[in-house]
Tab-separated table of C-alpha atoms in Angstrom:
chain	number	residue	atom	x	y	z
H	1	MET	CA	25.308	5.945	-32.415
H	2	PHE	CA	27.781	6.624	-29.636
H	3	PHE	CA	31.018	8.586	-29.447
H	4	SER	CA	34.612	7.886	-30.345
H	5	LYS	CA	37.413	9.963	-28.859
H	6	LYS	CA	37.798	11.583	-32.270
H	7	CYS	CA	34.274	12.948	-32.305
H	8	PHE	CA	33.945	13.667	-28.596
H	9	ARG	CA	35.240	17.247	-28.866
H	10	ARG	CA	32.818	17.951	-31.722
H	11	PHE	CA	30.040	16.422	-29.633
H	12	ARG	CA	30.784	18.761	-26.749
H	13	LEU	CA	30.616	21.812	-28.975
H	14	SER	CA	27.463	20.879	-30.861
H	15	HIS	CA	25.211	18.461	-28.962
H	16	ILE	CA	25.899	19.873	-25.515
H	17	ALA	CA	25.338	23.399	-26.775
H	18	ALA	CA	22.136	22.332	-28.484
H	19	PHE	CA	20.986	20.624	-25.343
H	20	PHE	CA	21.180	23.867	-23.420
H	21	PHE	CA	18.705	25.404	-25.841
H	22	PHE	CA	16.307	22.643	-24.841
H	23	VAL	CA	16.764	23.700	-21.255
H	24	LEU	CA	15.139	27.028	-22.077
H	25	PHE	CA	11.880	25.104	-22.227
H	26	LEU	CA	12.337	24.159	-18.594
H	27	THR	CA	11.423	27.710	-17.610
H	28	LEU	CA	8.035	27.431	-19.314
H	29	PRO	CA	4.948	26.351	-17.357
H	30	ILE	CA	4.376	22.641	-18.034
H	31	ARG	CA	2.366	19.849	-16.508
H	32	SER	CA	4.445	18.094	-13.891
H	33	LEU	CA	2.681	14.777	-13.442
H	34	CYS	CA	4.289	12.900	-16.291
H	35	CYS	CA	5.029	9.196	-15.913
H	36	THR	CA	6.644	6.484	-18.009
H	37	SER	CA	5.243	2.950	-18.152
H	38	VAL	CA	5.449	-0.336	-20.003
H	39	ILE	CA	3.564	-3.626	-20.153
H	40	ILE	CA	5.672	-6.618	-21.191
H	41	THR	CA	3.794	-9.773	-22.123
H	42	GLY	CA	4.826	-13.245	-21.055
H	43	LYS	CA	5.694	-13.992	-24.684
H	44	ILE	CA	9.060	-12.258	-24.278
H	45	THR	CA	9.901	-12.770	-20.593
H	46	PRO	CA	12.177	-15.676	-19.634
H	47	ASP	CA	9.554	-17.368	-17.436
H	48	GLY	CA	6.392	-16.505	-19.367
H	49	ARG	CA	5.085	-14.136	-16.690
H	50	PRO	CA	3.909	-10.671	-17.773
H	51	MET	CA	5.162	-7.515	-16.107
H	52	MET	CA	4.093	-3.911	-15.747
H	53	TRP	CA	6.318	-0.980	-14.817
H	54	LYS	CA	5.596	2.599	-13.900
H	55	ASN	CA	8.102	5.344	-13.209
H	56	THR	CA	6.029	7.853	-11.258
H	57	ASP	CA	6.658	11.583	-11.636
H	58	ALA	CA	4.752	13.691	-9.128
H	59	LEU	CA	4.980	16.629	-6.770
H	60	VAL	CA	4.277	14.460	-3.703
H	61	PHE	CA	7.731	13.282	-2.666
H	62	ASP	CA	6.723	11.270	0.418
H	63	GLN	CA	6.072	7.695	-0.686
H	64	ARG	CA	5.280	4.385	0.953
H	65	LEU	CA	3.775	0.993	0.092
H	66	SER	CA	0.547	0.226	1.934
H	67	PHE	CA	-1.611	-2.805	2.602
H	68	ILE	CA	-5.318	-2.047	2.259
H	69	LYS	CA	-8.195	-4.271	3.308
H	70	GLY	CA	-10.499	-3.614	0.378
H	71	GLU	CA	-14.228	-3.914	-0.057
H	72	LYS	CA	-13.887	-7.293	-1.794
H	73	TYR	CA	-10.159	-7.874	-2.243
H	74	ASP	CA	-7.156	-6.947	-0.144
H	75	TRP	CA	-4.391	-5.142	-1.985
H	76	ILE	CA	-0.988	-3.508	-1.766
H	77	GLY	CA	-0.060	-0.356	-3.595
H	78	LEU	CA	1.014	3.247	-3.574
H	79	ALA	CA	-1.696	4.687	-1.353
H	80	LEU	CA	-2.241	6.320	2.029
H	81	GLU	CA	-2.725	3.557	4.562
H	82	ASP	CA	-5.044	5.465	6.893
H	83	ASN	CA	-7.114	7.141	4.153
H	84	PRO	CA	-6.881	5.211	0.861
H	85	VAL	CA	-8.971	7.527	-1.312
H	86	ASN	CA	-6.619	6.973	-4.258
H	87	ALA	CA	-4.199	4.327	-5.482
H	88	TRP	CA	-1.454	4.960	-8.000
H	89	PHE	CA	-0.093	1.458	-8.621
H	90	GLY	CA	-1.016	-1.873	-7.101
H	91	THR	CA	-2.109	-5.496	-7.134
H	92	ASN	CA	-4.847	-7.276	-5.209
H	93	SER	CA	-5.432	-10.736	-3.757
H	94	ALA	CA	-7.134	-11.849	-6.991
H	95	GLY	CA	-3.972	-11.115	-8.976
H	96	PHE	CA	-5.519	-8.066	-10.658
H	97	CYS	CA	-2.842	-5.432	-11.336
H	98	ILE	CA	-3.332	-1.821	-12.368
H	99	MET	CA	-1.345	1.354	-13.010
H	100	ASN	CA	-1.833	4.533	-15.012
H	101	THR	CA	-0.220	7.397	-16.825
H	102	LYS	CA	-2.063	10.671	-17.241
H	103	SER	CA	-3.080	11.464	-20.802
H	104	TYR	CA	-2.815	15.015	-22.078
H	105	ASN	CA	-4.151	14.652	-25.617
H	106	PHE	CA	-7.787	13.700	-24.996
H	107	VAL	CA	-8.962	16.693	-22.961
H	108	ASP	CA	-7.543	20.117	-22.196
H	109	ASN	CA	-8.965	20.504	-18.701
H	110	GLU	CA	-6.675	19.068	-16.006
H	111	ALA	CA	-9.654	18.919	-13.638
H	112	TRP	CA	-10.558	15.707	-15.442
H	113	ASP	CA	-7.484	14.076	-13.931
H	114	ILE	CA	-8.493	14.323	-10.279
H	115	ASN	CA	-10.265	10.964	-10.257
H	116	ASN	CA	-7.562	8.805	-11.874
H	117	GLY	CA	-6.348	7.441	-8.548
H	118	PHE	CA	-9.863	6.946	-7.204
H	119	ILE	CA	-10.732	4.735	-10.177
H	120	MET	CA	-7.680	2.576	-9.470
H	121	LYS	CA	-8.592	2.324	-5.796
H	122	LEU	CA	-12.092	1.129	-6.755
H	123	ALA	CA	-10.619	-1.366	-9.214
H	124	LEU	CA	-8.244	-2.859	-6.647
H	125	ASP	CA	-11.102	-3.057	-4.148
H	126	LYS	CA	-13.555	-4.786	-6.485
H	127	CYS	CA	-12.019	-6.243	-9.648
H	128	ALA	CA	-10.463	-9.626	-10.374
H	129	SER	CA	-10.203	-9.324	-14.156
H	130	LEU	CA	-10.037	-6.958	-17.099
H	131	GLU	CA	-13.707	-7.680	-17.834
H	132	GLU	CA	-14.698	-6.558	-14.346
H	133	PHE	CA	-12.609	-3.399	-14.685
H	134	LEU	CA	-14.288	-2.509	-17.981
H	135	HIS	CA	-17.661	-3.158	-16.354
H	136	LEU	CA	-16.641	-0.774	-13.564
H	137	LEU	CA	-15.880	1.908	-16.145
H	138	ASP	CA	-19.197	1.215	-17.884
H	139	THR	CA	-21.120	1.810	-14.663
H	140	ILE	CA	-19.621	5.248	-14.029
H	141	ALA	CA	-21.901	8.053	-15.178
H	142	LYS	CA	-20.701	9.804	-18.323
H	143	PRO	CA	-18.914	11.995	-19.031
H	144	ILE	CA	-16.323	9.879	-17.228
H	145	PRO	CA	-14.231	12.117	-14.946
H	146	VAL	CA	-10.806	10.807	-16.000
H	147	SER	CA	-8.291	11.172	-18.788
H	148	SER	CA	-5.823	8.384	-18.252
H	149	ASN	CA	-4.059	5.393	-19.771
H	150	TYR	CA	-4.731	2.483	-17.399
H	151	GLY	CA	-2.413	-0.500	-17.625
H	152	VAL	CA	-4.096	-3.754	-16.568
H	153	ILE	CA	-2.837	-7.324	-16.148
H	154	ASP	CA	-4.920	-10.163	-14.711
H	155	THR	CA	-4.590	-13.900	-14.055
H	156	ARG	CA	-6.491	-14.769	-17.246
H	157	GLY	CA	-3.626	-13.668	-19.456
H	158	ASN	CA	-5.001	-10.223	-20.287
H	159	ALA	CA	-2.451	-7.439	-20.691
H	160	VAL	CA	-3.892	-4.166	-21.966
H	161	TYR	CA	-3.885	-0.414	-21.782
H	162	VAL	CA	-7.306	1.187	-21.407
H	163	GLU	CA	-7.316	4.732	-22.756
H	164	THR	CA	-10.101	6.632	-21.017
H	165	TYR	CA	-11.711	9.842	-22.195
H	166	PRO	CA	-14.851	11.754	-21.143
H	167	THR	CA	-17.392	9.608	-22.966
H	168	GLY	CA	-15.756	6.183	-23.002
H	169	TYR	CA	-12.547	4.255	-23.496
H	170	HIS	CA	-10.416	2.330	-25.982
H	171	VAL	CA	-8.782	-1.007	-25.126
H	172	VAL	CA	-5.280	-1.494	-26.557
H	173	ASP	CA	-4.326	-5.180	-26.371
H	174	VAL	CA	-0.619	-5.740	-25.738
H	175	ASN	CA	-1.077	-9.439	-26.614
H	176	ASP	CA	-2.193	-8.533	-30.142
H	177	PRO	CA	0.809	-8.903	-32.499
H	178	ALA	CA	-0.768	-6.405	-34.869
H	179	ILE	CA	-0.593	-3.791	-32.103
H	180	ALA	CA	2.513	-4.889	-30.199
H	181	PRO	CA	4.579	-7.050	-32.569
H	182	GLU	CA	7.544	-7.105	-30.190
H	183	GLY	CA	5.429	-8.204	-27.223
H	184	PHE	CA	5.447	-4.946	-25.261
H	185	LEU	CA	3.964	-1.453	-25.279
H	186	VAL	CA	5.331	1.743	-23.778
H	187	TYR	CA	2.993	4.488	-22.610
H	188	THR	CA	3.880	7.962	-21.396
H	189	ASN	CA	1.539	10.942	-21.329
H	190	TYR	CA	-0.431	10.749	-24.519
H	191	SER	CA	-2.951	8.274	-25.900
H	192	ARG	CA	-2.903	6.491	-29.250
H	193	TYR	CA	-6.513	7.480	-29.870
H	194	GLY	CA	-6.024	11.061	-28.694
H	195	LYS	CA	-5.189	14.201	-30.642
H	196	LYS	CA	-2.207	13.582	-32.898
H	197	ASP	CA	1.124	15.084	-31.803
H	198	GLU	CA	-0.348	16.478	-28.592
H	199	GLY	CA	0.287	15.345	-25.055
H	200	MET	CA	3.668	14.801	-23.442
H	201	GLY	CA	6.444	12.270	-23.027
H	202	TYR	CA	7.433	11.528	-26.624
H	203	ILE	CA	11.163	11.571	-25.904
H	204	ARG	CA	10.737	9.365	-22.824
H	205	TYR	CA	8.602	7.030	-24.930
H	206	TYR	CA	11.335	6.597	-27.525
H	207	ALA	CA	13.966	6.158	-24.822
H	208	ALA	CA	12.055	3.313	-23.173
H	209	GLU	CA	11.194	1.720	-26.509
H	210	HIS	CA	14.821	1.875	-27.653
H	211	ILE	CA	16.106	0.255	-24.458
H	212	LEU	CA	13.666	-2.641	-24.792
H	213	MET	CA	14.198	-3.131	-28.524
H	214	ASP	CA	17.957	-3.126	-28.037
H	215	ALA	CA	17.708	-5.680	-25.223
H	216	ILE	CA	15.478	-7.978	-27.285
H	217	ALA	CA	17.861	-7.755	-30.252
H	218	LYS	CA	20.762	-8.744	-27.996
H	219	GLY	CA	18.853	-11.610	-26.395
H	220	GLU	CA	18.912	-10.074	-22.922
H	221	GLN	CA	16.431	-11.340	-20.348
H	222	LEU	CA	13.614	-8.961	-19.478
H	223	THR	CA	13.155	-9.217	-15.721
H	224	PRO	CA	12.080	-6.807	-12.973
H	225	HIS	CA	15.744	-6.160	-12.243
H	226	PHE	CA	16.477	-5.331	-15.873
H	227	ILE	CA	13.742	-2.705	-15.654
H	228	PHE	CA	15.071	-1.147	-12.445
H	229	GLU	CA	18.677	-1.060	-13.594
H	230	ARG	CA	18.389	-0.375	-17.308
H	231	MET	CA	15.191	1.670	-17.583
H	232	ALA	CA	14.347	3.398	-14.299
H	233	ARG	CA	17.987	4.537	-13.973
H	234	SER	CA	18.664	5.135	-17.640
H	235	TYR	CA	20.243	8.363	-18.830
H	236	TYR	CA	19.752	7.727	-22.520
H	237	HIS	CA	18.409	10.657	-24.545
H	238	PRO	CA	17.142	9.530	-27.980
H	239	LEU	CA	16.699	13.001	-29.456
H	240	LEU	CA	20.345	13.882	-28.876
H	241	GLY	CA	21.594	10.354	-29.400
H	242	LEU	CA	23.579	10.259	-26.187
H	243	ASP	CA	23.753	7.939	-23.202
H	244	LEU	CA	25.426	9.500	-20.170
H	245	ARG	CA	26.021	6.171	-18.464
H	246	LYS	CA	27.612	4.721	-21.578
H	247	MET	CA	29.800	7.797	-21.861
H	248	ALA	CA	31.000	7.273	-18.290
H	249	ASP	CA	31.650	3.587	-18.944
H	250	GLU	CA	33.887	4.636	-21.841
H	251	GLY	CA	35.775	7.126	-19.706
H	252	TYR	CA	33.957	10.372	-20.433
H	253	ASP	CA	32.340	12.379	-17.634
H	254	PRO	CA	30.452	15.701	-18.038
H	255	LEU	CA	32.911	18.600	-17.881
H	256	ASN	CA	32.020	19.747	-14.355
H	257	GLY	CA	29.772	16.853	-13.390
H	258	PHE	CA	26.475	18.661	-14.058
H	259	PHE	CA	23.932	18.096	-16.806
H	260	PRO	CA	20.474	19.524	-17.609
H	261	ASP	CA	17.565	17.491	-16.242
H	262	CYS	CA	15.462	17.351	-19.384
H	263	ASP	CA	13.527	14.413	-20.885
H	264	PHE	CA	15.413	11.550	-19.271
H	265	ILE	CA	13.236	8.775	-17.831
H	266	PRO	CA	14.303	9.551	-14.241
H	267	ARG	CA	13.645	13.223	-13.482
H	268	ARG	CA	13.882	15.535	-10.515
H	269	ILE	CA	10.202	14.843	-9.841
H	270	SER	CA	10.499	11.054	-10.152
H	271	VAL	CA	9.279	9.861	-6.766
H	272	VAL	CA	8.989	6.064	-7.068
H	273	THR	CA	9.476	3.324	-9.625
H	274	SER	CA	7.601	0.022	-9.348
H	275	VAL	CA	7.329	-3.293	-11.179
H	276	ILE	CA	4.690	-5.998	-10.840
H	277	GLN	CA	5.599	-9.477	-11.996
H	278	ALA	CA	2.253	-11.176	-12.476
H	279	VAL	CA	1.465	-14.892	-12.731
H	280	ARG	CA	0.914	-17.236	-15.633
H	281	PRO	CA	-2.699	-18.332	-16.265
H	282	GLY	CA	-3.572	-21.037	-13.759
H	283	GLU	CA	-0.956	-20.001	-11.208
H	284	ASN	CA	-1.865	-18.967	-7.694
H	285	PRO	CA	-2.487	-15.177	-7.766
H	286	GLN	CA	-0.877	-15.056	-4.320
H	287	LEU	CA	2.473	-15.352	-6.135
H	288	THR	CA	2.064	-11.982	-7.864
H	289	THR	CA	5.110	-9.984	-6.773
H	290	LEU	CA	5.366	-6.210	-6.501
H	291	TRP	CA	8.831	-4.643	-6.431
H	292	THR	CA	9.162	-0.965	-5.551
H	293	ALA	CA	11.998	1.534	-5.206
H	294	LEU	CA	10.540	4.379	-3.155
H	295	GLY	CA	11.890	7.897	-3.462
H	296	TYR	CA	14.151	9.170	-6.238
H	297	PRO	CA	14.749	5.913	-8.184
H	298	PRO	CA	18.479	6.363	-8.962
H	299	CYS	CA	19.114	6.709	-5.212
H	300	SER	CA	16.755	3.979	-4.009
H	301	ILE	CA	16.641	0.195	-3.622
H	302	ALA	CA	14.003	-2.138	-5.090
H	303	VAL	CA	12.210	-4.190	-2.415
H	304	PRO	CA	9.677	-7.013	-2.981
H	305	ALA	CA	6.227	-7.338	-1.405
H	306	TRP	CA	3.168	-9.582	-1.609
H	307	VAL	CA	-0.492	-9.017	-0.715
H	308	SER	CA	-0.285	-11.953	1.700
H	309	CYS	CA	2.192	-9.960	3.818
H	310	GLY	CA	-0.720	-8.051	5.306
H	311	LYS	CA	-0.204	-4.726	7.040
H	312	GLU	CA	2.271	-5.893	9.663
H	313	GLY	CA	4.153	-8.284	7.401
H	314	LEU	CA	5.309	-5.806	4.766
H	315	PRO	CA	8.991	-4.897	5.010
H	316	VAL	CA	9.240	-2.058	7.519
H	317	VAL	CA	11.626	-0.122	5.282
H	318	ILE	CA	8.887	0.453	2.686
H	319	ARG	CA	5.984	1.007	5.095
H	320	GLN	CA	4.812	4.337	6.425
H	321	LEU	CA	6.674	5.309	9.561
H	322	GLU	CA	4.492	5.119	12.648
H	323	GLY	CA	3.107	8.550	13.450
H	324	ASP	CA	4.659	10.160	10.372
H	325	GLU	CA	2.271	12.884	9.240
H	326	LYS	CA	4.042	13.045	5.881
H	327	HIS	CA	3.197	9.390	5.170
H	328	ASP	CA	6.844	8.688	4.405
H	329	SER	CA	8.861	5.455	4.542
H	330	PRO	CA	12.459	4.853	5.682
H	331	ILE	CA	13.725	4.016	2.190
H	332	CYS	CA	12.038	7.065	0.677
H	333	ILE	CA	13.514	9.328	3.348
H	334	LYS	CA	17.002	7.974	2.680
H	335	ALA	CA	16.689	8.190	-1.107
H	336	SER	CA	15.374	11.752	-0.836
H	337	ALA	CA	18.324	12.720	1.366
H	338	LEU	CA	20.772	11.351	-1.202
H	339	LYS	CA	18.898	13.191	-3.937
H	340	LEU	CA	19.743	16.524	-2.276
H	341	ASP	CA	23.361	16.034	-3.337
H	342	ILE	CA	22.257	15.179	-6.876
H	343	PHE	CA	20.220	18.405	-7.190
H	344	PRO	CA	22.223	20.721	-4.905
H	345	ILE	CA	21.318	24.040	-6.553
H	346	THR	CA	17.994	25.487	-5.447
H	347	ARG	CA	18.090	29.127	-6.531
H	348	GLY	CA	16.983	30.348	-9.937
H	349	ASN	CA	16.950	27.645	-12.592
H	350	GLY	CA	19.529	25.607	-10.695
H	351	LYS	CA	16.928	23.006	-9.800
H	352	ASN	CA	16.876	22.025	-13.481
H	353	TYR	CA	20.453	20.727	-13.353
H	354	PHE	CA	21.669	17.555	-11.715
H	355	ARG	CA	25.109	16.362	-10.727
H	356	PHE	CA	25.333	13.284	-12.921
H	357	SER	CA	28.891	12.515	-11.832
H	358	ALA	CA	27.603	11.873	-8.295
H	359	LEU	CA	25.131	9.340	-9.703
H	360	TYR	CA	27.394	7.556	-12.153
H	361	ASN	CA	30.965	8.162	-13.254
H	362	SER	CA	33.963	6.631	-14.977
H	363	ARG	CA	35.575	5.901	-11.598
H	364	GLY	CA	32.745	3.573	-10.566
H	365	THR	CA	31.989	5.602	-7.431
H	366	GLY	CA	28.564	7.028	-8.320
H	367	ILE	CA	25.618	6.338	-6.033
H	368	ILE	CA	23.959	4.094	-8.656
H	369	GLN	CA	27.144	2.043	-8.840
H	370	ARG	CA	27.519	1.857	-5.056
H	371	LEU	CA	23.907	0.834	-4.470
H	372	ALA	CA	23.936	-1.850	-7.182
H	373	PRO	CA	25.438	-4.620	-4.982
H	374	ILE	CA	23.002	-3.768	-2.177
H	375	GLU	CA	20.026	-4.166	-4.486
H	376	ALA	CA	21.597	-7.297	-5.990
H	377	HIS	CA	21.727	-8.858	-2.513
H	378	ILE	CA	17.983	-8.261	-2.035
H	379	ARG	CA	17.373	-9.904	-5.397
H	380	ASP	CA	19.660	-12.836	-4.598
H	381	ILE	CA	17.954	-13.694	-1.307
H	382	THR	CA	14.462	-13.266	-2.788
H	383	LEU	CA	14.541	-15.117	-6.102
H	384	PRO	CA	15.398	-18.607	-4.764
H	385	LEU	CA	12.466	-18.426	-2.340
H	386	LEU	CA	10.166	-17.085	-5.030
H	387	GLU	CA	11.083	-19.989	-7.316
H	388	LYS	CA	10.496	-22.436	-4.459
H	389	TRP	CA	7.052	-20.973	-3.763
H	390	ARG	CA	6.153	-21.115	-7.443
H	391	SER	CA	7.116	-24.779	-7.614
H	392	GLU	CA	5.009	-25.472	-4.508
H	393	GLY	CA	2.085	-23.406	-5.781
H	394	HIS	CA	1.847	-21.071	-2.787
H	395	ILE	CA	3.829	-18.732	-0.563
H	396	SER	CA	5.123	-20.087	2.726
H	397	ASP	CA	4.051	-17.523	5.329
H	398	PRO	CA	6.935	-18.266	7.742
H	399	GLU	CA	9.512	-18.097	4.935
H	400	ARG	CA	8.015	-14.877	3.572
H	401	ASP	CA	7.991	-13.252	7.008
H	402	ALA	CA	11.581	-14.313	7.655
H	403	LEU	CA	12.614	-12.919	4.265
H	404	CYS	CA	10.961	-9.558	4.933
H	405	ARG	CA	12.675	-9.277	8.313
H	406	GLU	CA	16.013	-10.204	6.717
H	407	ILE	CA	15.473	-7.485	4.120
H	408	ASP	CA	14.687	-4.989	6.883
H	409	ALA	CA	17.817	-5.849	8.844
H	410	PHE	CA	20.089	-5.790	5.808
H	411	LEU	CA	18.794	-2.500	4.399
H	412	THR	CA	18.718	-0.807	7.790
H	413	GLU	CA	22.409	-1.564	8.259
H	414	ASN	CA	23.638	-1.174	4.697
H	415	PHE	CA	21.402	1.607	3.372
H	416	ILE	CA	19.114	3.385	5.849
H	417	ASN	CA	21.734	3.940	8.577
H	418	LYS	CA	24.785	4.051	6.331
H	419	GLU	CA	26.515	7.302	5.459
H	420	PHE	CA	27.242	7.761	1.767
H	421	THR	CA	29.801	10.434	0.964
H	422	LEU	CA	29.140	11.132	-2.669
H	423	ASP	CA	32.037	11.387	-5.093
H	424	LYS	CA	31.339	14.664	-6.833
């Protein structure tokens, strides 16, 4: 339920006050690597193609998309180009797609988590299907050194989460209507088969689930761009029953522009948000499309990429800068610079508060609102070509290369090199 003008004053005195009590928990030591993800089956997408999304929370703020020549399959993903020991999200030339969220209700020892990215790197190198990924897990000596929820989509129509724990795994089939009656599953930082009521991310889980359920009820189309705009940049808080963006749309801004950064999907430590739109069974896996918004998602732009781009063909704005020891990309650098004005307080607990009015406000001058037409242009020049390639059954290399260079030129002028004076 949202707010009327009549109840807004009461809301400010009760819900806002209550929310500040929640902020006390921000001073407690907590695990930081907490991500939000979803797998959406082709049963509920407008074109029948499944999707996976991961909003990555981490303490490594330098992000880039890399092309890796794998042992068996080439792939693109969130990895270090010159030393791809780990991968954190990606798709390979066989159309195999994988992501993960760390699980905190199977084991108590965080040392188990150090191999999550290595497993995904191996999978992208070697696997073409869910069956091959499960075989990979079977061949690893037990106890298995991971505690993770792996999201997997392949070209055979499989769409699952694989919950791993020290001695094995559970497969949760998103295509099974008994498990996912609405055609999607959200995962945060706990496992269905783990210890009940332990782990993390319950509020983010309900936020993501609510957004999707509401969209389905209204007949909205679930596309990669819906996910970027409505989920990765959502400021809906289900526990408090408030939606900051909706408040702004109705003319209400936070009293001084600031709000506590607690349990929203995008967080101070959100470093990248990515969506893979996979292919229908029988389609060319080359058409699998990865969209990524590098850096703090509310201040970034989603850019498409394909494995067939190769190392030199990826858009320059999402690739690692030449000679950059931080392994950063131009878009990530820009988004991180804008983020400094969103989290301007660094002393004490100030880092736990963000200037929401600079992101989104009733005047329509927030950075999310100003970047929306820029991202829409990237979408509008990409989708017609993508539909053409799908109808032809393959990607045209010259058209893809020309598109990537057009994206580079447009974003360099309108985002990377553009000054944004934030309305605070």
